[in-house]
CSV table of C-alpha atoms and ligand atoms in Angstrom, one decimal:
chain,number,residue,atom,x,y,z
A,1,UNK,CA,21.2,-9.9,-5.6
A,2,UNK,CA,19.6,-6.9,-7.4
A,3,UNK,CA,17.1,-4.6,-5.4
A,4,UNK,CA,15.2,-1.3,-6.1
A,5,UNK,CA,16.4,0.9,-3.2
A,6,UNK,CA,15.9,4.3,-2.1
A,7,UNK,CA,17.7,6.0,1.0
A,8,UNK,CA,15.8,9.8,0.4
A,9,UNK,CA,12.0,10.6,-0.1
A,10,UNK,CA,11.4,12.5,-3.3
A,11,UNK,CA,10.9,12.1,-7.1
A,12,UNK,CA,11.0,8.8,-9.1
A,13,UNK,CA,14.6,9.3,-9.9
A,14,UNK,CA,15.4,8.6,-6.1
A,15,UNK,CA,15.2,4.8,-7.1
A,16,UNK,CA,18.1,2.8,-7.6
A,17,UNK,CA,18.6,-0.3,-9.0
A,18,UNK,CA,21.6,-1.7,-6.4
A,19,UNK,CA,23.1,-5.1,-5.6
A,20,UNK,CA,22.9,-6.3,-2.0
A,21,UNK,CA,23.9,-9.8,-0.5
A,22,UNK,CA,21.1,-12.4,-1.0
A,23,UNK,CA,19.2,-13.0,2.7
A,24,UNK,CA,19.6,-16.4,4.2
A,25,UNK,CA,16.2,-17.8,5.8
A,26,UNK,CA,16.1,-18.2,9.4
A,27,UNK,CA,14.7,-21.6,10.5
A,28,UNK,CA,11.2,-20.1,10.4
A,29,UNK,CA,11.3,-18.5,7.3
A,30,UNK,CA,11.0,-19.2,3.4
A,31,UNK,CA,13.2,-18.0,1.0
A,32,UNK,CA,11.2,-16.5,-2.2
A,33,UNK,CA,12.5,-15.8,-5.6
A,34,UNK,CA,10.5,-13.2,-6.6
A,35,UNK,CA,9.0,-13.3,-10.2
A,36,UNK,CA,6.4,-10.5,-10.0
A,37,UNK,CA,5.1,-7.7,-7.9
A,38,UNK,CA,3.2,-4.5,-8.6
A,39,UNK,CA,3.7,-0.7,-8.3
A,40,UNK,CA,1.0,1.0,-6.6
A,41,UNK,CA,0.1,4.3,-5.4
A,42,UNK,CA,1.0,3.4,-2.0
A,43,UNK,CA,4.5,2.8,-3.1
A,44,UNK,CA,4.1,6.6,-4.8
A,45,UNK,CA,3.1,7.7,-1.3
A,46,UNK,CA,5.8,6.0,0.5
A,47,UNK,CA,8.3,7.1,-2.0
A,48,UNK,CA,7.4,10.9,-1.8
A,49,UNK,CA,7.1,10.9,1.8
A,50,UNK,CA,4.9,13.5,1.8
A,51,UNK,CA,2.2,12.1,3.7
A,52,UNK,CA,2.4,12.3,7.4
A,53,UNK,CA,0.4,9.4,8.0
A,54,UNK,CA,2.7,7.4,5.9
A,55,UNK,CA,5.8,8.6,7.5
A,56,UNK,CA,4.4,7.1,10.8
A,57,UNK,CA,5.4,3.7,9.1
A,58,UNK,CA,8.2,4.6,6.5
A,59,UNK,CA,10.4,6.7,9.0
A,60,UNK,CA,10.0,10.4,9.8
A,61,UNK,CA,12.8,11.6,8.4
A,62,UNK,CA,14.4,9.1,5.9
A,63,UNK,CA,13.1,5.4,4.6
A,64,UNK,CA,13.6,3.0,7.6
A,65,UNK,CA,13.3,0.1,5.0
A,66,UNK,CA,15.5,1.2,1.6
A,67,UNK,CA,13.8,-1.6,-0.5
A,68,UNK,CA,10.2,-0.7,-1.5
A,69,UNK,CA,7.3,-3.0,-2.6
A,70,UNK,CA,4.4,-4.4,-0.9
A,71,UNK,CA,3.4,-7.6,-2.6
A,72,UNK,CA,4.8,-10.8,-4.4
A,73,UNK,CA,4.7,-13.6,-6.3
A,74,UNK,CA,7.5,-16.0,-6.4
A,75,UNK,CA,8.8,-19.4,-6.1
A,76,UNK,CA,9.9,-20.8,-2.8
A,77,UNK,CA,14.0,-21.5,-3.0
A,78,UNK,CA,14.5,-22.7,0.2
A,79,UNK,CA,12.5,-23.3,3.4
A,80,UNK,CA,14.1,-23.0,6.9
A,81,UNK,CA,13.9,-26.3,9.2
A,82,UNK,CA,10.9,-25.2,11.1
A,83,UNK,CA,8.6,-24.5,8.1
A,84,UNK,CA,5.3,-26.4,7.4
A,85,UNK,CA,3.2,-24.8,5.2
A,86,UNK,CA,6.0,-24.5,2.0
A,87,UNK,CA,8.4,-26.4,0.5
A,88,UNK,CA,10.9,-25.9,-2.1
A,89,UNK,CA,9.5,-25.4,-5.5
A,90,UNK,CA,5.9,-24.0,-4.1
A,91,UNK,CA,4.5,-20.8,-6.1
A,92,UNK,CA,3.1,-18.3,-3.9
A,93,UNK,CA,1.7,-15.0,-3.8
A,94,UNK,CA,0.7,-12.5,-1.0
A,95,UNK,CA,1.8,-9.3,0.6
A,96,UNK,CA,5.0,-8.5,2.4
A,97,UNK,CA,4.7,-8.3,6.2
A,98,UNK,CA,5.1,-4.7,6.7
A,99,UNK,CA,4.2,-3.5,2.9
A,100,UNK,CA,7.9,-3.1,1.7
A,101,UNK,CA,10.8,-5.2,0.6
A,102,UNK,CA,9.2,-7.0,-2.3
A,103,UNK,CA,11.0,-4.8,-5.2
A,104,UNK,CA,14.0,-7.4,-4.9
A,105,UNK,CA,15.1,-10.6,-6.6
A,106,UNK,CA,14.3,-12.4,-2.9
A,107,UNK,CA,13.0,-11.8,-0.1
A,108,UNK,CA,12.7,-13.9,3.1
A,109,UNK,CA,9.4,-14.4,4.9
A,110,UNK,CA,8.2,-16.0,7.9
A,111,UNK,CA,6.1,-19.2,7.4
A,112,UNK,CA,3.1,-17.4,8.9
A,113,UNK,CA,3.2,-14.4,6.6
A,114,UNK,CA,0.2,-13.9,4.4
A,115,UNK,CA,1.1,-16.2,1.5
A,116,UNK,CA,-1.1,-18.5,-0.6
A,117,UNK,CA,-0.3,-21.2,-3.0
A,118,UNK,CA,-0.9,-20.0,-6.7
A,119,UNK,CA,-3.3,-21.6,-8.7
A,120,UNK,CA,-1.4,-23.5,-11.5
A,121,UNK,CA,-3.3,-22.2,-14.1
A,122,UNK,CA,-3.1,-18.6,-12.7
A,123,UNK,CA,-0.8,-16.1,-14.3
A,124,UNK,CA,2.1,-14.5,-12.2
A,125,UNK,CA,0.4,-11.0,-13.5
A,126,UNK,CA,-3.1,-12.3,-12.1
A,127,UNK,CA,-1.7,-13.2,-8.8
A,128,UNK,CA,0.4,-10.1,-8.4
A,129,UNK,CA,-2.8,-8.0,-8.5
A,130,UNK,CA,-4.7,-9.8,-5.4
A,131,UNK,CA,-2.4,-8.8,-2.5
A,132,UNK,CA,-3.2,-5.0,-2.9
A,133,UNK,CA,-6.2,-4.4,-4.9
A,134,UNK,CA,-8.4,-7.3,-3.8
A,135,UNK,CA,-7.5,-7.4,0.0
A,136,UNK,CA,-8.2,-3.7,0.0
A,137,UNK,CA,-11.9,-4.2,-1.6
A,138,UNK,CA,-12.8,-7.2,-0.3
A,139,UNK,CA,-12.6,-5.7,3.8
A,140,UNK,CA,-14.4,-2.5,2.9
A,141,UNK,CA,-17.1,-4.2,1.2
A,142,UNK,CA,-17.8,-7.4,3.2
A,143,UNK,CA,-16.5,-6.5,6.5
A,144,UNK,CA,-17.2,-2.2,6.4
A,145,UNK,CA,-20.3,-2.1,4.3
A,146,UNK,CA,-21.6,-5.4,5.1
A,147,UNK,CA,-22.7,-5.3,1.5
A,148,UNK,CA,-26.0,-7.4,0.8
A,149,UNK,CA,-27.7,-8.7,-2.5
A,150,UNK,CA,-30.1,-5.9,-4.0
A,151,UNK,CA,-28.2,-3.1,-2.2
A,152,UNK,CA,-27.5,0.0,-4.6
A,153,UNK,CA,-23.9,0.8,-4.5
A,154,UNK,CA,-21.7,3.9,-5.9
A,155,UNK,CA,-18.3,3.2,-6.8
A,156,UNK,CA,-15.8,6.0,-7.7
A,157,UNK,CA,-12.6,5.3,-9.3
A,158,UNK,CA,-14.3,2.2,-10.4
A,159,UNK,CA,-11.5,1.7,-13.1
A,160,UNK,CA,-8.4,1.7,-10.6
A,161,UNK,CA,-7.0,-1.1,-8.7
A,162,UNK,CA,-9.0,-1.3,-5.8
A,163,UNK,CA,-12.1,-0.2,-7.8
A,164,UNK,CA,-11.8,-2.9,-10.5
A,165,UNK,CA,-12.1,-5.5,-7.8
A,166,UNK,CA,-14.5,-3.7,-5.8
A,167,UNK,CA,-17.0,-4.0,-8.9
A,168,UNK,CA,-16.5,-7.6,-9.2
A,169,UNK,CA,-17.0,-8.3,-5.4
A,170,UNK,CA,-20.2,-6.0,-5.2
A,171,UNK,CA,-21.2,-8.2,-8.4
A,172,UNK,CA,-20.3,-11.3,-6.3
A,173,UNK,CA,-22.5,-10.0,-3.4
A,174,UNK,CA,-25.3,-9.2,-5.5
A,175,UNK,CA,-25.4,-5.4,-5.6
A,176,UNK,CA,-26.8,-2.9,-8.0
A,177,UNK,CA,-23.3,-1.3,-9.3
A,178,UNK,CA,-23.0,2.0,-10.3
A,179,UNK,CA,-19.4,3.1,-11.4
A,180,UNK,CA,-17.3,6.2,-11.6
A,181,UNK,CA,-14.6,6.4,-14.1
A,182,UNK,CA,-13.5,8.3,-17.1
A,183,UNK,CA,-14.6,8.1,-20.7
A,184,UNK,CA,-11.7,5.6,-21.9
A,185,UNK,CA,-12.6,2.9,-19.1
A,186,UNK,CA,-16.7,3.1,-19.7
A,187,UNK,CA,-16.6,-0.2,-21.5
A,188,UNK,CA,-14.1,-2.1,-19.4
A,189,UNK,CA,-16.1,-1.1,-16.0
A,190,UNK,CA,-19.3,-2.4,-17.5
A,191,UNK,CA,-17.6,-5.7,-18.9
A,192,UNK,CA,-16.7,-6.1,-14.9
A,193,UNK,CA,-20.4,-6.0,-13.9
A,194,UNK,CA,-21.2,-2.6,-13.5
A,195,UNK,CA,-25.0,-2.1,-14.1
A,196,UNK,CA,-24.3,1.5,-15.0
A,197,UNK,CA,-21.4,3.6,-15.7
A,198,UNK,CA,-21.1,7.5,-14.8
A,199,UNK,CA,-18.4,9.1,-17.2
A,200,UNK,CA,-16.8,11.9,-14.5
A,201,UNK,CA,-15.9,13.8,-17.3
A,202,UNK,CA,-19.3,14.5,-18.5
A,203,UNK,CA,-21.2,14.1,-15.7
A,204,UNK,CA,-20.6,15.4,-11.9
A,205,UNK,CA,-21.8,12.2,-10.1
A,206,UNK,CA,-22.4,14.4,-6.9
A,207,UNK,CA,-25.2,15.9,-8.6
A,208,UNK,CA,-27.1,12.9,-9.5
A,209,UNK,CA,-30.5,12.1,-7.9
A,210,UNK,CA,-29.8,8.4,-7.4
A,211,UNK,CA,-29.7,7.2,-3.6
A,212,UNK,CA,-27.4,4.6,-2.5
A,213,UNK,CA,-26.8,2.3,0.3
A,214,UNK,CA,-22.8,2.4,0.0
A,215,UNK,CA,-20.8,5.3,-1.7
A,216,UNK,CA,-17.0,3.8,-1.9
A,217,UNK,CA,-14.7,6.3,-3.2
A,218,UNK,CA,-11.6,4.1,-3.9
A,219,UNK,CA,-10.0,7.0,-5.3
A,220,UNK,CA,-10.4,9.7,-3.0
A,221,UNK,CA,-12.1,12.3,-5.2
A,222,UNK,CA,-15.0,13.2,-2.9
A,223,UNK,CA,-15.8,13.5,0.8
A,224,UNK,CA,-18.4,12.6,2.9
A,225,UNK,CA,-20.1,15.9,3.1
A,226,UNK,CA,-20.3,16.3,-0.8
A,227,UNK,CA,-21.9,12.8,-1.1
A,228,UNK,CA,-24.2,12.9,2.1
A,229,UNK,CA,-27.3,13.5,-0.1
A,230,UNK,CA,-26.4,10.5,-2.3
A,231,UNK,CA,-27.0,8.1,0.7
A,232,UNK,CA,-30.2,6.5,1.8
A,233,UNK,CA,-31.2,7.2,5.6
A,234,UNK,CA,-28.6,4.5,6.8
A,235,UNK,CA,-26.4,4.5,4.1
A,236,UNK,CA,-22.4,4.5,4.6
A,237,UNK,CA,-19.8,6.2,2.7
A,238,UNK,CA,-16.2,4.4,2.6
A,239,UNK,CA,-12.9,5.5,1.2
A,240,UNK,CA,-9.5,4.2,1.6
A,241,UNK,CA,-7.9,7.3,1.2
A,242,UNK,CA,-6.5,8.7,4.4
A,243,UNK,CA,-7.2,12.1,5.5
A,244,UNK,CA,-7.9,14.2,8.6
A,245,UNK,CA,-11.7,14.8,7.2
A,246,UNK,CA,-12.5,11.2,7.0
A,247,UNK,CA,-11.1,10.6,10.2
A,248,UNK,CA,-13.3,13.4,11.6
A,249,UNK,CA,-16.2,12.4,9.8
A,250,UNK,CA,-15.8,9.0,11.0
A,251,UNK,CA,-15.7,9.9,14.7
A,252,UNK,CA,-18.8,12.2,14.3
A,253,UNK,CA,-20.9,9.8,12.7
A,254,UNK,CA,-19.9,6.4,14.6
A,255,UNK,CA,-22.7,6.2,17.0
A,256,UNK,CA,-24.9,7.4,14.4
A,257,UNK,CA,-28.1,5.1,13.6
A,258,UNK,CA,-28.2,7.1,10.2
A,259,UNK,CA,-25.7,8.1,7.5
A,260,UNK,CA,-22.2,7.3,8.2
A,261,UNK,CA,-18.6,7.6,7.2
A,262,UNK,CA,-16.0,5.1,7.5
A,263,UNK,CA,-12.3,4.4,6.7
A,264,UNK,CA,-10.3,1.0,7.5
A,265,UNK,CA,-6.6,0.3,7.6
A,266,UNK,CA,-6.5,-3.2,5.7
A,267,UNK,CA,-2.9,-3.4,5.6
A,268,UNK,CA,-3.1,-3.7,9.2
A,269,UNK,CA,-5.2,-6.9,9.5
A,270,UNK,CA,-3.5,-9.9,10.9
A,271,UNK,CA,-1.7,-12.3,8.2
A,272,UNK,CA,-3.8,-15.1,8.9
A,273,UNK,CA,-6.8,-13.0,7.7
A,274,UNK,CA,-5.3,-11.8,4.7
A,275,UNK,CA,-4.0,-15.4,3.8
A,276,UNK,CA,-7.6,-16.6,4.1
A,277,UNK,CA,-8.8,-13.5,2.0
A,278,UNK,CA,-6.7,-14.6,-0.6
A,279,UNK,CA,-7.8,-18.3,-0.7
A,280,UNK,CA,-11.0,-16.7,-1.3
A,281,UNK,CA,-9.3,-14.7,-3.9
A,282,UNK,CA,-8.1,-18.0,-5.7
A,283,UNK,CA,-11.6,-19.5,-5.3
A,284,UNK,CA,-13.5,-16.7,-7.1
A,285,UNK,CA,-10.5,-16.4,-9.7
A,286,UNK,CA,-11.2,-20.6,-10.5
A,287,UNK,CA,-15.2,-20.0,-11.0
A,288,UNK,CA,-14.8,-16.7,-12.8
A,289,UNK,CA,-16.1,-14.7,-10.8
A,290,UNK,CA,-13.3,-12.3,-10.4
A,291,UNK,CA,-10.7,-11.2,-13.2
A,292,UNK,CA,-7.9,-9.0,-12.4
A,293,UNK,CA,-7.3,-6.1,-14.5
A,294,UNK,CA,-3.8,-5.6,-15.5
A,295,UNK,CA,-3.6,-1.9,-17.3
A,296,UNK,CA,0.3,-1.8,-17.9
A,297,UNK,CA,3.5,-4.2,-17.5
A,298,UNK,CA,6.9,-2.7,-16.6
A,299,UNK,CA,10.4,-4.6,-15.7
A,300,UNK,CA,12.2,-3.4,-12.9
A,301,UNK,CA,14.9,-1.9,-14.9
A,302,UNK,CA,11.9,0.5,-15.8
A,303,UNK,CA,11.0,0.8,-12.2
A,304,UNK,CA,11.3,4.9,-12.7
A,305,UNK,CA,8.9,5.2,-15.6
A,306,UNK,CA,6.5,2.5,-13.8
A,307,UNK,CA,6.5,5.1,-10.8
A,308,UNK,CA,5.9,8.1,-13.0
A,309,UNK,CA,3.1,6.2,-14.9
A,310,UNK,CA,1.2,5.2,-11.2
A,311,UNK,CA,1.9,8.8,-9.9
A,312,UNK,CA,-0.3,10.3,-12.8
A,313,UNK,CA,-3.4,8.9,-11.0
A,314,UNK,CA,-4.9,7.5,-14.3
A,315,UNK,CA,-4.1,3.7,-14.5
A,316,UNK,CA,-6.4,1.4,-14.9
A,317,UNK,CA,-6.6,-1.9,-13.0
A,318,UNK,CA,-3.1,-3.0,-11.8
A,319,UNK,CA,0.5,-2.2,-12.7
A,320,UNK,CA,2.7,-5.5,-12.9
A,321,UNK,CA,6.4,-5.3,-12.5
A,322,UNK,CA,8.5,-8.3,-13.1
A,323,UNK,CA,12.4,-9.1,-13.3
A,324,UNK,CA,12.0,-10.5,-16.8
A,325,UNK,CA,10.0,-9.3,-19.6
A,326,UNK,CA,7.3,-12.2,-19.3
A,327,UNK,CA,6.2,-13.1,-15.9
A,328,UNK,CA,5.6,-16.7,-16.7
A,329,UNK,CA,8.9,-17.6,-16.2
A,330,UNK,CA,7.7,-20.2,-13.1
A,331,UNK,CA,8.1,-24.0,-13.8
A,332,UNK,CA,4.4,-24.9,-14.0
A,333,UNK,CA,5.2,-28.6,-13.6
A,334,UNK,CA,6.2,-27.9,-10.1
A,335,UNK,CA,3.4,-25.8,-9.2
A,336,UNK,CA,0.8,-27.8,-7.3
A,337,UNK,CA,-2.6,-26.8,-6.6
A,338,UNK,CA,-3.3,-28.4,-3.1
A,339,UNK,CA,-6.9,-28.9,-1.2
A,340,UNK,CA,-8.4,-25.7,0.1
A,341,UNK,CA,-7.8,-27.1,3.6
A,342,UNK,CA,-4.1,-27.2,3.1
A,343,UNK,CA,-4.4,-23.5,1.9
A,344,UNK,CA,-6.4,-21.8,4.7
A,345,UNK,CA,-4.1,-20.7,7.7
A,346,UNK,CA,-5.5,-21.1,10.8
A,347,UNK,CA,-7.1,-17.9,12.3
A,348,UNK,CA,-5.1,-17.4,15.2
B,401,LIG,N1,-6.8,2.5,4.0
B,401,LIG,C1,-6.3,1.4,3.3
B,401,LIG,O1,-5.9,0.3,3.8
B,401,LIG,C2,-5.6,1.7,2.0
B,401,LIG,C3,-5.1,0.5,1.4
B,401,LIG,C4,-4.6,0.6,-0.2
B,401,LIG,C5,-4.9,1.8,-1.0
B,401,LIG,N2,-5.6,2.8,0.0
B,401,LIG,C6,-5.7,4.3,-0.8
B,401,LIG,O2,-6.7,3.9,-1.8
B,401,LIG,C7,-6.5,5.0,-3.2
B,401,LIG,C8,-6.8,4.6,-4.5
B,401,LIG,O3,-6.0,3.4,-4.5
B,401,LIG,P1,-5.8,2.6,-5.9
B,401,LIG,O4,-4.6,1.9,-6.1
B,401,LIG,O5,-7.1,2.0,-6.4
B,401,LIG,O6,-5.7,3.7,-7.3
B,401,LIG,P2,-5.3,3.7,-8.7
B,401,LIG,O7,-5.2,2.5,-9.2
B,401,LIG,O8,-4.6,4.8,-9.2
B,401,LIG,O9,-6.7,4.2,-9.3
B,401,LIG,C9,-7.3,5.5,-9.2
B,401,LIG,C10,-8.5,5.4,-10.0
B,401,LIG,O10,-8.9,7.0,-9.9
B,401,LIG,C11,-9.6,7.6,-11.1
B,401,LIG,N3,-9.9,9.0,-11.2
B,401,LIG,C12,-9.0,9.6,-11.2
B,401,LIG,N4,-9.5,10.8,-10.9
B,401,LIG,C13,-10.8,10.3,-10.7
B,401,LIG,C14,-12.3,11.2,-10.7
B,401,LIG,N5,-12.2,12.8,-10.5
B,401,LIG,N6,-13.2,10.6,-10.4
B,401,LIG,C15,-13.2,9.5,-10.4
B,401,LIG,N7,-12.2,8.5,-10.6
B,401,LIG,C16,-11.0,9.1,-10.8
B,401,LIG,C17,-8.7,6.7,-12.1
B,401,LIG,O11,-9.5,6.5,-13.1
B,401,LIG,P3,-9.4,7.4,-14.8
B,401,LIG,O12,-8.2,6.8,-15.5
B,401,LIG,O13,-10.8,6.6,-15.5
B,401,LIG,O14,-9.4,8.7,-14.5
B,401,LIG,C18,-7.8,5.6,-11.7
B,401,LIG,O15,-8.3,4.5,-12.2
B,401,LIG,C19,-5.2,5.7,-2.7
B,401,LIG,O16,-5.4,7.0,-1.9
B,401,LIG,C20,-4.4,4.5,-1.6
B,401,LIG,O17,-3.6,5.5,-0.9
B,401,LIG,C21,-5.7,2.8,1.4
C-alpha cells in the first residue's frame, strides 16, 4: 500500500510517497481503507520538528512514527474477531490514537479508538474536518471557558480550522461573537454566525474598547498580557498555541478569581470523550448548526504542495487530502446511520 513517510525533520520535501506492506488487524482492531484526511498546522509542526514540545511526542532526534496524519475518514475493510463496535463496510471517521499514521491507504485502529460512524449524507470531506477542528474548538469553549448564552467572545483567527468551528460552536451556545480575520474572510466568518468581524489588516483588535467574557486566540497571534485589557473582570483568555508564556500565565492566574489565562491539550483527551464529541458533531451537522468550511483540497500525490500551502498560515477552514481527486468514493448504500445509542461509546 502507498503511504506518506518522512524519516527526518525538515521542509515539505522530506515527505515521500512510499510502498509498504498493508497492515493486518489484530483481534481487537479494525482495518480501515482511508478515503480522506486533513493537513493541519500540527502536521506542519510535527514535520518541521522545530518545536521542543512537539518533539516530546514525535521523537527527540528523528520522527518515531514515519507516517504523518492525525485524522481519517474511511471504510472498515476487516474487523478482528473481538471487535464489537464496527463491521466490514462501515464508514467511519475520527482521529488516530497518537495523532499520526493516517496519511496512508490503510490503518489498523483498536475497537475502542475515537471512531464514530459517518452519517450517510455527510460527505467524506466534511467528516474529515471534524477530528481536528471541532474536537479542538469544542473542549476549549464548552469545558475551559464554560461559554454561556449572552456572553461576549472574541475569536482571533476566526477563519482558520479551529476558528471556523469556534464561531459556530459559540453561536450554538448563544454567545455574542466578534471574529478577527483578514479582509478576504470577513464575509465567510459573518456567514458562520459572527455578530461582528474585525479585519486585522485594517484594525488592531488589541486597541479596541469592547470587553469580553472570553478571548479565544485560535491562531496564537496575541498574548494574555496584550489581551488583558479586553477581558471583563472575571474574563478568560484561551489559546491552543503552546508557548512558555501561556504556560507561565496559566500558572500565575490559576488561583485567581479575576482574569485568567488557559491552554488545554485537547489531543490528549480520552478516546471515549473524543468519540462522544464526534457524535455531538454529527448531531449538530444533522440539525444544520455546524457547517464545515473546506478551504482547499489536495490529493496525497500533492502532499508537498498541501504542506507548503498550510505552512503559509493563511488557509481558511480545513485542508482536505484524499487518495482520489474526488473524496466521494465511498459506497453510500453500505453506509448506515445507526441510532445514537449505538454510536456513543461508554465513557470509561
Ligand atoms: N492545544 C491543542 O490541543 C491544539 C490542538 C490543535 C491545534 N493547536 C494549535 O492551534 C493553532 C491554530 O491552529 P489552526 O489549525 O486553527 O490554524 P489555521 O487553520 O492555519 O488557521 C490560522 C488562521 O489564523 C489566521 N491568521 C493569520 N494571521 C493572523 C493574525 N495576525 N490575526 C488574526 N488571525 C490571523 C489566518 O487567517 P487569514 O488568512 O485571514 O489571515 C488563518 O485562518 C496552532 O498553533 C496549533 O498548533 C493546538
